[in-house]
Short mmCIF file of N, CA, C and O in Angstrom, two decimals:
data_model
loop_
_atom_site.label_atom_id
_atom_site.label_comp_id
_atom_site.label_asym_id
_atom_site.label_seq_id
_atom_site.Cartn_x
_atom_site.Cartn_y
_atom_site.Cartn_z
N MET A 1 -10.23 -48.85 -77.10
CA MET A 1 -10.01 -47.93 -78.20
C MET A 1 -9.75 -48.69 -79.50
O MET A 1 -10.38 -48.42 -80.49
N ILE A 2 -8.84 -49.66 -79.47
CA ILE A 2 -8.52 -50.40 -80.69
C ILE A 2 -9.73 -51.19 -81.18
O ILE A 2 -9.92 -51.36 -82.37
N ASN A 3 -10.57 -51.62 -80.26
CA ASN A 3 -11.76 -52.38 -80.64
C ASN A 3 -12.71 -51.52 -81.47
O ASN A 3 -13.28 -51.98 -82.45
N GLU A 4 -12.90 -50.25 -81.08
CA GLU A 4 -13.77 -49.36 -81.83
C GLU A 4 -13.19 -49.06 -83.21
O GLU A 4 -13.93 -48.95 -84.19
N VAL A 5 -11.90 -48.94 -83.29
CA VAL A 5 -11.25 -48.65 -84.58
C VAL A 5 -11.36 -49.86 -85.50
O VAL A 5 -11.65 -49.73 -86.69
N LEU A 6 -11.17 -51.06 -84.96
CA LEU A 6 -11.21 -52.26 -85.79
C LEU A 6 -12.60 -52.53 -86.34
O LEU A 6 -12.75 -53.08 -87.43
N HIS A 7 -13.63 -52.17 -85.59
CA HIS A 7 -14.99 -52.45 -86.01
C HIS A 7 -15.68 -51.22 -86.60
O HIS A 7 -16.90 -51.15 -86.65
N SER A 8 -14.90 -50.28 -87.08
CA SER A 8 -15.42 -49.05 -87.64
C SER A 8 -15.86 -49.26 -89.09
O SER A 8 -15.17 -49.92 -89.87
N ARG A 9 -16.99 -48.68 -89.43
CA ARG A 9 -17.46 -48.76 -90.82
C ARG A 9 -16.58 -47.94 -91.74
O ARG A 9 -16.40 -48.28 -92.91
N ALA A 10 -16.03 -46.85 -91.23
CA ALA A 10 -15.16 -46.01 -92.04
C ALA A 10 -13.90 -46.78 -92.45
O ALA A 10 -13.45 -46.70 -93.60
N ILE A 11 -13.32 -47.52 -91.51
CA ILE A 11 -12.13 -48.33 -91.82
C ILE A 11 -12.47 -49.39 -92.86
O ILE A 11 -11.71 -49.62 -93.80
N ALA A 12 -13.62 -50.04 -92.71
CA ALA A 12 -14.04 -51.06 -93.68
C ALA A 12 -14.24 -50.44 -95.06
O ALA A 12 -13.86 -51.03 -96.08
N PHE A 13 -14.81 -49.24 -95.12
CA PHE A 13 -15.01 -48.56 -96.40
C PHE A 13 -13.68 -48.20 -97.04
O PHE A 13 -13.48 -48.41 -98.24
N ILE A 14 -12.76 -47.70 -96.24
CA ILE A 14 -11.44 -47.34 -96.77
C ILE A 14 -10.71 -48.57 -97.27
O ILE A 14 -10.08 -48.55 -98.34
N LEU A 15 -10.78 -49.66 -96.54
CA LEU A 15 -10.13 -50.89 -96.99
C LEU A 15 -10.75 -51.41 -98.29
O LEU A 15 -10.03 -51.86 -99.19
N GLY A 16 -12.06 -51.36 -98.38
CA GLY A 16 -12.72 -51.79 -99.60
C GLY A 16 -12.34 -50.93 -100.79
O GLY A 16 -12.12 -51.43 -101.90
N THR A 17 -12.26 -49.64 -100.56
CA THR A 17 -11.86 -48.72 -101.63
C THR A 17 -10.43 -48.98 -102.07
O THR A 17 -10.12 -49.01 -103.26
N TRP A 18 -9.55 -49.19 -101.09
CA TRP A 18 -8.15 -49.47 -101.41
C TRP A 18 -8.00 -50.78 -102.18
O TRP A 18 -7.26 -50.84 -103.16
N MET A 19 -8.73 -51.81 -101.76
CA MET A 19 -8.66 -53.09 -102.45
C MET A 19 -9.18 -52.96 -103.88
O MET A 19 -8.60 -53.52 -104.81
N SER A 20 -10.26 -52.21 -104.06
CA SER A 20 -10.80 -52.01 -105.41
C SER A 20 -9.82 -51.25 -106.30
O SER A 20 -9.62 -51.60 -107.47
N TYR A 21 -9.21 -50.22 -105.74
CA TYR A 21 -8.23 -49.45 -106.51
C TYR A 21 -7.03 -50.31 -106.91
O TYR A 21 -6.62 -50.31 -108.07
N CYS A 22 -6.49 -51.03 -105.94
CA CYS A 22 -5.32 -51.87 -106.23
C CYS A 22 -5.66 -52.97 -107.23
O CYS A 22 -4.86 -53.27 -108.12
N ALA A 23 -6.83 -53.56 -107.10
CA ALA A 23 -7.23 -54.60 -108.04
C ALA A 23 -7.44 -54.03 -109.44
O ALA A 23 -7.14 -54.69 -110.44
N SER A 24 -7.94 -52.80 -109.52
CA SER A 24 -8.19 -52.21 -110.84
C SER A 24 -6.90 -51.88 -111.58
O SER A 24 -6.87 -51.91 -112.81
N ILE A 25 -5.83 -51.57 -110.85
CA ILE A 25 -4.56 -51.27 -111.53
C ILE A 25 -3.65 -52.51 -111.60
O ILE A 25 -2.56 -52.44 -112.15
N GLY A 26 -4.13 -53.61 -111.03
CA GLY A 26 -3.37 -54.85 -111.14
C GLY A 26 -2.34 -55.07 -110.07
O GLY A 26 -1.49 -55.95 -110.17
N ALA A 27 -2.36 -54.29 -109.02
CA ALA A 27 -1.40 -54.44 -107.92
C ALA A 27 -2.04 -55.31 -106.82
O ALA A 27 -2.52 -54.81 -105.81
N TYR A 28 -2.05 -56.61 -107.08
CA TYR A 28 -2.75 -57.50 -106.16
C TYR A 28 -2.03 -57.66 -104.82
O TYR A 28 -2.65 -58.03 -103.84
N ASP A 29 -0.74 -57.40 -104.79
CA ASP A 29 -0.04 -57.46 -103.50
C ASP A 29 -0.54 -56.35 -102.57
O ASP A 29 -0.72 -56.57 -101.38
N GLY A 30 -0.80 -55.17 -103.11
CA GLY A 30 -1.36 -54.09 -102.30
C GLY A 30 -2.79 -54.35 -101.89
O GLY A 30 -3.23 -53.96 -100.82
N ALA A 31 -3.52 -55.03 -102.78
CA ALA A 31 -4.92 -55.34 -102.49
C ALA A 31 -5.04 -56.39 -101.40
O ALA A 31 -6.06 -56.47 -100.72
N LEU A 32 -4.03 -57.19 -101.19
CA LEU A 32 -4.09 -58.24 -100.18
C LEU A 32 -3.31 -57.92 -98.90
O LEU A 32 -3.61 -58.46 -97.84
N PHE A 33 -2.33 -57.05 -98.99
CA PHE A 33 -1.47 -56.77 -97.84
C PHE A 33 -2.23 -56.06 -96.72
O PHE A 33 -2.17 -56.48 -95.57
N ILE A 34 -2.94 -55.00 -97.04
CA ILE A 34 -3.66 -54.22 -96.03
C ILE A 34 -4.74 -55.06 -95.33
O ILE A 34 -4.81 -55.07 -94.10
N PRO A 35 -5.59 -55.81 -96.06
CA PRO A 35 -6.57 -56.65 -95.36
C PRO A 35 -5.93 -57.75 -94.51
O PRO A 35 -6.49 -58.15 -93.49
N MET A 36 -4.76 -58.24 -94.92
CA MET A 36 -4.08 -59.24 -94.09
C MET A 36 -3.64 -58.63 -92.76
O MET A 36 -3.77 -59.25 -91.71
N ILE A 37 -3.13 -57.40 -92.79
CA ILE A 37 -2.76 -56.70 -91.56
C ILE A 37 -3.99 -56.47 -90.70
O ILE A 37 -3.97 -56.66 -89.49
N TYR A 38 -5.10 -56.06 -91.33
CA TYR A 38 -6.36 -55.83 -90.62
C TYR A 38 -6.84 -57.13 -89.97
O TYR A 38 -7.27 -57.15 -88.82
N GLY A 39 -6.78 -58.22 -90.70
CA GLY A 39 -7.18 -59.53 -90.15
C GLY A 39 -6.29 -59.95 -88.99
O GLY A 39 -6.77 -60.52 -88.01
N LEU A 40 -5.00 -59.69 -89.10
CA LEU A 40 -4.08 -60.01 -88.01
C LEU A 40 -4.42 -59.20 -86.77
O LEU A 40 -4.41 -59.72 -85.66
N LEU A 41 -4.73 -57.91 -86.94
CA LEU A 41 -5.13 -57.09 -85.81
C LEU A 41 -6.42 -57.60 -85.17
O LEU A 41 -6.56 -57.61 -83.94
N LEU A 42 -7.38 -58.03 -86.00
CA LEU A 42 -8.61 -58.60 -85.46
C LEU A 42 -8.34 -59.86 -84.66
O LEU A 42 -8.90 -60.07 -83.58
N LEU A 43 -7.47 -60.71 -85.19
CA LEU A 43 -7.13 -61.95 -84.49
C LEU A 43 -6.44 -61.67 -83.16
O LEU A 43 -6.78 -62.27 -82.13
N LEU A 44 -5.48 -60.77 -83.17
CA LEU A 44 -4.78 -60.44 -81.93
C LEU A 44 -5.72 -59.79 -80.92
O LEU A 44 -5.62 -60.06 -79.72
N ASN A 45 -6.64 -58.95 -81.38
CA ASN A 45 -7.61 -58.33 -80.50
C ASN A 45 -8.52 -59.39 -79.88
O ASN A 45 -8.82 -59.35 -78.69
N HIS A 46 -8.96 -60.35 -80.69
CA HIS A 46 -9.82 -61.43 -80.20
C HIS A 46 -9.09 -62.28 -79.16
O HIS A 46 -9.66 -62.62 -78.13
N MET A 47 -7.83 -62.60 -79.44
CA MET A 47 -7.06 -63.41 -78.49
C MET A 47 -6.82 -62.66 -77.19
O MET A 47 -6.88 -63.24 -76.11
N ASP A 48 -6.60 -61.34 -77.27
CA ASP A 48 -6.39 -60.53 -76.08
C ASP A 48 -7.67 -60.45 -75.25
O ASP A 48 -7.62 -60.55 -74.02
N GLN A 49 -8.81 -60.30 -75.90
CA GLN A 49 -10.09 -60.26 -75.17
C GLN A 49 -10.37 -61.59 -74.51
O GLN A 49 -10.86 -61.64 -73.39
N LYS A 50 -10.06 -62.68 -75.19
CA LYS A 50 -10.27 -64.01 -74.64
C LYS A 50 -9.40 -64.22 -73.40
O LYS A 50 -9.85 -64.73 -72.39
N LYS A 51 -8.14 -63.78 -73.49
CA LYS A 51 -7.21 -63.93 -72.38
C LYS A 51 -7.65 -63.10 -71.19
O LYS A 51 -7.60 -63.55 -70.05
N SER A 52 -8.10 -61.87 -71.43
CA SER A 52 -8.51 -61.01 -70.32
C SER A 52 -9.79 -61.53 -69.68
O SER A 52 -9.96 -61.43 -68.47
N THR A 53 -10.70 -62.10 -70.46
CA THR A 53 -11.92 -62.68 -69.90
C THR A 53 -11.59 -63.90 -69.07
O THR A 53 -12.12 -64.09 -67.97
N ARG A 54 -10.68 -64.72 -69.56
CA ARG A 54 -10.29 -65.92 -68.84
C ARG A 54 -9.59 -65.57 -67.53
O ARG A 54 -9.85 -66.18 -66.50
N SER A 55 -8.71 -64.57 -67.55
CA SER A 55 -8.01 -64.19 -66.32
C SER A 55 -8.97 -63.54 -65.33
O SER A 55 -8.82 -63.70 -64.13
N ALA A 56 -9.98 -62.83 -65.82
CA ALA A 56 -10.96 -62.23 -64.93
C ALA A 56 -11.80 -63.31 -64.25
O ALA A 56 -12.13 -63.21 -63.06
N LYS A 57 -12.10 -64.38 -64.98
CA LYS A 57 -12.86 -65.49 -64.39
C LYS A 57 -12.05 -66.21 -63.32
O LYS A 57 -12.56 -66.55 -62.27
N THR A 58 -10.77 -66.43 -63.58
CA THR A 58 -9.94 -67.12 -62.60
C THR A 58 -9.72 -66.25 -61.36
O THR A 58 -9.66 -66.76 -60.25
N ASN A 59 -9.60 -64.95 -61.55
CA ASN A 59 -9.46 -64.04 -60.41
C ASN A 59 -10.74 -64.02 -59.58
O ASN A 59 -10.70 -63.97 -58.36
N ALA A 60 -11.89 -64.07 -60.21
CA ALA A 60 -13.17 -64.05 -59.49
C ALA A 60 -13.36 -65.36 -58.72
O ALA A 60 -13.92 -65.37 -57.64
N GLN A 61 -12.90 -66.47 -59.30
CA GLN A 61 -13.07 -67.77 -58.64
C GLN A 61 -12.12 -67.92 -57.46
O GLN A 61 -12.44 -68.59 -56.49
N SER A 62 -10.95 -67.31 -57.53
CA SER A 62 -9.97 -67.50 -56.46
C SER A 62 -10.29 -66.65 -55.24
O SER A 62 -9.78 -66.90 -54.17
N LYS A 63 -11.14 -65.65 -55.38
CA LYS A 63 -11.46 -64.79 -54.25
C LYS A 63 -12.61 -65.30 -53.45
O LYS A 63 -13.41 -66.05 -53.72
#
């Protein structure tokens, strides 16, 4: 579920719109905070997928 949300075009559009709005009014902390959270979620999702793939391989090899 989280993977579909993270790779959604709608989320990317909303983030781009938010960054443009914040940059236009000069609130650069708002323009950078949301994408940093999004990037952190992507990183954690990637690490979780890597861990689950690795554990699935070790379980398959041990059987």
